[in-house]
Short mmCIF file of C-alpha atoms in Angstrom, two decimals:
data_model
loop_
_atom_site.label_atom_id
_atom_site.label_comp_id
_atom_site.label_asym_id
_atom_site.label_seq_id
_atom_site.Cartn_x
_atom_site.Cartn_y
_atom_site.Cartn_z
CA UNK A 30 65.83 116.12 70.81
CA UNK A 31 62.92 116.86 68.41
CA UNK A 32 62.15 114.08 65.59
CA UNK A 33 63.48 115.06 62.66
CA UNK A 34 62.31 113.86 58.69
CA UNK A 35 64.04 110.23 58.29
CA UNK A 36 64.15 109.89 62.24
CA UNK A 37 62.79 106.64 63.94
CA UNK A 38 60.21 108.11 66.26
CA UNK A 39 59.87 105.83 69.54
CA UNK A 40 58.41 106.09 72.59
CA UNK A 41 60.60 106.49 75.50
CA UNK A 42 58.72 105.66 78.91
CA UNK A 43 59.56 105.78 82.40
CA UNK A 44 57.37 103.52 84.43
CA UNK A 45 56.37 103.42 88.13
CA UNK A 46 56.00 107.56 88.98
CA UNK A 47 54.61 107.54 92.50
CA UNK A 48 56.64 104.63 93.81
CA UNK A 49 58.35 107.01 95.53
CA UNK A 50 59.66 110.68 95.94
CA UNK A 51 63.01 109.56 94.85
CA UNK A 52 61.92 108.04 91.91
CA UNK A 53 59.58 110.99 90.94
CA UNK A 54 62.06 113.64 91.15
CA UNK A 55 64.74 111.55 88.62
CA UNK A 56 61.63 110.65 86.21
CA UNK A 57 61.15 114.57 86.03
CA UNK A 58 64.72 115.79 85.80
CA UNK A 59 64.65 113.33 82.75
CA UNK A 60 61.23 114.91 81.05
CA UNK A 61 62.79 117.91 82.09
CA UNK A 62 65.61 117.29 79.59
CA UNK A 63 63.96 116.25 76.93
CA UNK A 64 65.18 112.35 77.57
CA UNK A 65 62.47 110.87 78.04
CA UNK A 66 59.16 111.08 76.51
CA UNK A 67 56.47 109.44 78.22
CA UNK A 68 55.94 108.68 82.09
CA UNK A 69 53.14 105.84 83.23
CA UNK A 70 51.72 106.92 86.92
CA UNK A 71 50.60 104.29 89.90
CA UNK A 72 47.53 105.66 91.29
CA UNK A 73 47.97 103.03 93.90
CA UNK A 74 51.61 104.16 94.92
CA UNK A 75 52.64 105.81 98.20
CA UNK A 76 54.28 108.85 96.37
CA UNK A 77 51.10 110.47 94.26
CA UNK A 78 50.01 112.79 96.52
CA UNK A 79 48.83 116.64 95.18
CA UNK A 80 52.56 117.84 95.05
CA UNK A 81 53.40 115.17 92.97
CA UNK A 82 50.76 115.23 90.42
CA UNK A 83 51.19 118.92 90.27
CA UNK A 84 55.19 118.58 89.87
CA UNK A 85 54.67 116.15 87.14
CA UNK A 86 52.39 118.22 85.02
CA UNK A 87 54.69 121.60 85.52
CA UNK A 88 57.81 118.93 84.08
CA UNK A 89 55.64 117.93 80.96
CA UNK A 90 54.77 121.30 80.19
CA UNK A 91 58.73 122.25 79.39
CA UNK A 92 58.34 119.01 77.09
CA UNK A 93 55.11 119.19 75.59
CA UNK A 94 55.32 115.56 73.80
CA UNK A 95 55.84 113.31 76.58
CA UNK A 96 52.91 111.38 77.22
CA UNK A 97 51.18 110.62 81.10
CA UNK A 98 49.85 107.20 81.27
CA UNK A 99 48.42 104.75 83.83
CA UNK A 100 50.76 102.50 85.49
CA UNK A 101 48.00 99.84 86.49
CA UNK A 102 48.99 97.89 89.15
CA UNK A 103 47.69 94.73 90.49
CA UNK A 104 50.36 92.91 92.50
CA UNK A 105 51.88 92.92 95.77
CA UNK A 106 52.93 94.86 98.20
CA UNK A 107 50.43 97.45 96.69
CA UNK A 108 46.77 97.76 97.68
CA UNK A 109 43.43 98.09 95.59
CA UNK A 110 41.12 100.69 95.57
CA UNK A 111 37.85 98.87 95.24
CA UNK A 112 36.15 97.09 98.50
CA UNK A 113 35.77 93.32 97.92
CA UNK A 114 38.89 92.91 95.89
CA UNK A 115 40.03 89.06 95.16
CA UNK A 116 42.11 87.37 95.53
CA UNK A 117 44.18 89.38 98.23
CA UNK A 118 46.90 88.08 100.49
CA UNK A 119 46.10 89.53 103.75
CA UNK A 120 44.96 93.08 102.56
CA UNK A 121 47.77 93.16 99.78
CA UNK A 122 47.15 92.11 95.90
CA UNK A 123 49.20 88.89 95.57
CA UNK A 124 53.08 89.03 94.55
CA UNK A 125 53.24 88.68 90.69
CA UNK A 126 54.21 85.14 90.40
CA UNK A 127 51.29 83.93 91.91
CA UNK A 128 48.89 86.19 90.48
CA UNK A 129 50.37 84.66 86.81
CA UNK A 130 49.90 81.32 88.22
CA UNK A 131 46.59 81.87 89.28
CA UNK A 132 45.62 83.08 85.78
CA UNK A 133 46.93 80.47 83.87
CA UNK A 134 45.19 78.04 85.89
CA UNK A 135 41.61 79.82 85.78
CA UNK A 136 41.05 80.91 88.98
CA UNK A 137 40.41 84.67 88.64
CA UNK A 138 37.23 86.53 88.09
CA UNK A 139 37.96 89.36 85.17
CA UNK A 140 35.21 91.10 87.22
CA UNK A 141 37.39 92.11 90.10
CA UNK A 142 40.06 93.07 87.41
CA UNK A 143 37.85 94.91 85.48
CA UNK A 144 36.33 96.90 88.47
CA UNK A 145 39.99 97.81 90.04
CA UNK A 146 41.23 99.08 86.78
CA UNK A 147 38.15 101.05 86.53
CA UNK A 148 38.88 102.58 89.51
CA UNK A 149 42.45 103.53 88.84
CA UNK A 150 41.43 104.80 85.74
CA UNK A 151 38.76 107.01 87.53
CA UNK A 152 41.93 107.61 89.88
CA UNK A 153 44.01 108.88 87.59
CA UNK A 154 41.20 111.33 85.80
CA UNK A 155 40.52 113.04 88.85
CA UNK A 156 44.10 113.73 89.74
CA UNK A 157 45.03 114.92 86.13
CA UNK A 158 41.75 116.23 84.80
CA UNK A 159 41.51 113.80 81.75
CA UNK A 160 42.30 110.42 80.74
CA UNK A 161 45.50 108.91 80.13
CA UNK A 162 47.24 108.75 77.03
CA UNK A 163 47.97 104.87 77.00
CA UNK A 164 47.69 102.58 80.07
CA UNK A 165 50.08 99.79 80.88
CA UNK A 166 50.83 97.64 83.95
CA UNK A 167 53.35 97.17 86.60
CA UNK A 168 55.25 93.86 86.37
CA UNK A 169 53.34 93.72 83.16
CA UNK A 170 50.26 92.35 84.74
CA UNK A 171 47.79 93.46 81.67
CA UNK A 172 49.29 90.60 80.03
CA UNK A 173 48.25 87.79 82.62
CA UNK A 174 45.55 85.47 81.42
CA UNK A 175 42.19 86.67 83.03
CA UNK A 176 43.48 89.75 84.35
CA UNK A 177 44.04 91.14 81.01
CA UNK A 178 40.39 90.30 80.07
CA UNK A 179 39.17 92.69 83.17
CA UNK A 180 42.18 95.15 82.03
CA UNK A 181 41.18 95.40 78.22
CA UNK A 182 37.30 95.53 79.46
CA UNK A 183 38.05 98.94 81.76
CA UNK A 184 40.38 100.63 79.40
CA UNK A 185 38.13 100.25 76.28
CA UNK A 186 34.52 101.20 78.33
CA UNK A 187 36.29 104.46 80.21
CA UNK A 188 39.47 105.12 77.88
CA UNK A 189 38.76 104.09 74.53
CA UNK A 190 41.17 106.51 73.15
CA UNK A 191 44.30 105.66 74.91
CA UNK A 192 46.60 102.84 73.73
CA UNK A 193 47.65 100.17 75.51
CA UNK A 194 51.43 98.52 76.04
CA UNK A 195 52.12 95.21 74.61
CA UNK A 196 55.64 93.63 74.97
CA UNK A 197 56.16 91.61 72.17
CA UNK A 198 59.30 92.37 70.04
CA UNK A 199 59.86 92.33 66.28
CA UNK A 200 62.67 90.39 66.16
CA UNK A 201 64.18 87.14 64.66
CA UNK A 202 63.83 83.83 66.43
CA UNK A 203 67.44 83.38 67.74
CA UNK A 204 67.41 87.15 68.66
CA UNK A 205 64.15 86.01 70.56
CA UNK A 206 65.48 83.10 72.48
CA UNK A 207 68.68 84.71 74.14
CA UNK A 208 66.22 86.09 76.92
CA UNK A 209 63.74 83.37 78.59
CA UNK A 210 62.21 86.57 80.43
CA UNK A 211 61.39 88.74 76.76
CA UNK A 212 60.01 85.43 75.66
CA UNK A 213 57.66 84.94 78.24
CA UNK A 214 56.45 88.33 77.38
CA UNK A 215 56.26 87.79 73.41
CA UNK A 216 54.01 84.61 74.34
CA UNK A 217 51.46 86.90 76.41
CA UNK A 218 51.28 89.48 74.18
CA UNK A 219 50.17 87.59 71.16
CA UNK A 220 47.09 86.83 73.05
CA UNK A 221 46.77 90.37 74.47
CA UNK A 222 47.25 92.08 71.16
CA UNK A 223 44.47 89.65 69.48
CA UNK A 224 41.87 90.93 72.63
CA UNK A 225 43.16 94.75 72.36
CA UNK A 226 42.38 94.54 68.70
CA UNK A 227 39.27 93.17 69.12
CA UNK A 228 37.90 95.89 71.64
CA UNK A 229 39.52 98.64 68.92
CA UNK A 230 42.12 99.81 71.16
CA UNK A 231 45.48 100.72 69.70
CA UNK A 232 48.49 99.67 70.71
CA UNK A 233 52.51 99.91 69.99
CA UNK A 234 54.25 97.94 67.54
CA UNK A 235 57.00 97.28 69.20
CA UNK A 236 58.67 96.58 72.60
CA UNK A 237 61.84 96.63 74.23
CA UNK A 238 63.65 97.04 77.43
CA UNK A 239 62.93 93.60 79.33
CA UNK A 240 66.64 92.34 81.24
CA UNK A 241 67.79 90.65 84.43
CA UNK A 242 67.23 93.90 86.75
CA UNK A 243 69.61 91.99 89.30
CA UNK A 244 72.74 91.19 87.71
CA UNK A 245 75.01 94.47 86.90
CA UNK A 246 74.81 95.50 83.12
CA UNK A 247 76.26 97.79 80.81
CA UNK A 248 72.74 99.53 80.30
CA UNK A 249 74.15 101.75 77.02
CA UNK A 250 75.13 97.81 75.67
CA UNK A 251 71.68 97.18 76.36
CA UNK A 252 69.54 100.37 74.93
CA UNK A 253 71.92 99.83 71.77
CA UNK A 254 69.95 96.27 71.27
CA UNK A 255 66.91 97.88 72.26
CA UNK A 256 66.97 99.59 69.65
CA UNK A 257 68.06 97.38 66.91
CA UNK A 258 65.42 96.67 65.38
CA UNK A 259 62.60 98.51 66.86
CA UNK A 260 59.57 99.82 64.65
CA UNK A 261 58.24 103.55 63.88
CA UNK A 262 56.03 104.28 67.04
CA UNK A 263 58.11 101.41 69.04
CA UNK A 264 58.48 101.68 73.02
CA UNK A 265 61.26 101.24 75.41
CA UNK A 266 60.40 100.50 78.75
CA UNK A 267 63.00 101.94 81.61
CA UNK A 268 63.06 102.03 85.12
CA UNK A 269 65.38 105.61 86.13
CA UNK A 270 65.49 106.71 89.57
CA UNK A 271 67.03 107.55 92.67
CA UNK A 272 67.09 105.45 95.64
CA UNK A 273 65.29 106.61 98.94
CA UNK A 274 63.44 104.49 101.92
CA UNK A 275 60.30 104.40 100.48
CA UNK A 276 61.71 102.74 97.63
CA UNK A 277 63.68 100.30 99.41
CA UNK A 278 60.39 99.53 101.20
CA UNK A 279 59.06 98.58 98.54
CA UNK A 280 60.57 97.19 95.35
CA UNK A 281 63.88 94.99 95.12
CA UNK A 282 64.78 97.56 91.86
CA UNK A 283 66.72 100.18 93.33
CA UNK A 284 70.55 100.82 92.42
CA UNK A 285 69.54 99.88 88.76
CA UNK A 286 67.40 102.77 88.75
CA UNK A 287 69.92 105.46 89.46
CA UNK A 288 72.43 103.37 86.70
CA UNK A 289 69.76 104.08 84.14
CA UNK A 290 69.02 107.74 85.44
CA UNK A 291 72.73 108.24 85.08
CA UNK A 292 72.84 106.90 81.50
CA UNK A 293 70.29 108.50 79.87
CA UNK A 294 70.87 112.20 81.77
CA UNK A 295 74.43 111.84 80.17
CA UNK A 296 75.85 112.77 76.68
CA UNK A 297 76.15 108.99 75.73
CA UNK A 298 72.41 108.61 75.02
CA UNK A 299 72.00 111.28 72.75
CA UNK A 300 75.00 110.14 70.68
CA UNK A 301 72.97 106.88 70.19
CA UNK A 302 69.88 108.26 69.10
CA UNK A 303 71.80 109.68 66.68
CA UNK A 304 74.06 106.92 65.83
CA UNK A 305 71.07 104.94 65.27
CA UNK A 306 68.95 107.37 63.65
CA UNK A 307 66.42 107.47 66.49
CA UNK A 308 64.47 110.18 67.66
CA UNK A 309 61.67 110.64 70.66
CA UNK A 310 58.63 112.20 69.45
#
């Protein structure tokens, strides 16, 4: 699916490589099909061993435009790399909902944020041999108050050059209020996109892909909206996979993943790029 003159050019990307095996191998037979075309990696996952790395970067190769980025990750039940991390329940980074709470109520130190994503960053270099191209976060956590002063601090002193994600759409009010979660996002973003800005880092102009992961959906209803209305250079956030232990173990998103693997590995999503004069490049 190369762009084409005319073409929307978006950005396509498959978050959370190195969650798990199962997860991996989906993410690659997608790259490896030319449907997707960007991946963001967890440095801190349980599935990012050698193999994995190496795996990824053979899959890219066959689709020279996808993108690797950094998946940071700051939330439970994952782990940080730097000693002294806080605040921690038990060894664990706290469970998303509190770590948002805890940043809209001032308690963090952008310190320990800006040291862990430092070290994921240096994380990722070493197992890839350069820098990402963009850097994002799991459960969107470079958004948070606090943590996204630490976040935009590391990515613009050791990765000046990559973008970052924000998650704010371009979209009418009442198109804006039919999804309490998407809003939530649009509010943290317009205070993330004024402190990317100001550090000169470059981000996308668009964002889409934010639904209720537990209630069943017709996910080709739902990439249609996405991309209504999307911008040039716009991104689409997905989740495809398929479901093993480790994931289970892990993260309550698991037969959604193998719905969306399904979709876009099947003729359907290529028929609406083209229906809706989309391309990924």
């Amino acid at each position: 699916m190369s762009a084409a003159a005319g073409l929307r050019r978006i950005w396509l990307c498959a978050d959370d490589y190195g969650i798990s095996p199962g997860v991996n191998r989906a993410i690659r037979d997608l790259i490896e099909r030319g449907r997707l075309n960007a991946t963001s990696v967890m440095m801190v996952g349980p599935a990012i061993a050698r193999s994995e790395v190496d795996a990824l970067q053979i899959s890219v190769k066959t689709s020279p435009r996808c993108a690797i980025g950094l998946h940071v990750t700051l939330s439970a039940p994952f782990r940080p790399l730097t000693m002294h991390f806080r605040p921690l329940d038990g060894d664990m980074f706290l469970a998303f909902p509190k770590l948002l709470r805890a940043g809209l109520m001032r308690r963090l130190d952008r310190e320990f944020f800006r040291n862990e994503v430092k070290a994921q960053l240096a994380a990722f270099t070493e197992a890839f041999g350069r820098a990402p191209d963009f850097v994002d976060g799991h459960q969107h956590v470079q958004l948070y108050p606090q943590v996204r002063d630490g976040f935009i601090d590391a990515v613009s002193e050791t990765a000046p050059t990559a973008w970052v994600r924000q998650c704010g759409r371009n979209l009418p009010l009442a198109q804006r209020l039919a999804s309490l979660k998407a809003m939530v996002l649009d509010i943290l973003s317009a205070q993330f996109r004024r402190r990317a800005g100001a550090a000169g880092l470059s981000f996308n102009p668009g964002f889409a892909g934010a639904y209720d992961f537990t209630r069943a959906a017709d996910f080709g209803a739902l990439m249609r909206q996405f991309l209504e209305g999307l911008p040039e250079g716009g991104l689409v956030m997905c989740h495809p996979g398929f479901v093993d232990d480790v994931l289970v173990g892990l993260d309550p998103m698991t037969d959604v993943r193998e719905r969306e693997h399904a979709y876009f590995a099947g003729d359907a999503f290529p028929r609406l790029l083209a229906d809706s004069g989309v391309a990924l490049g």
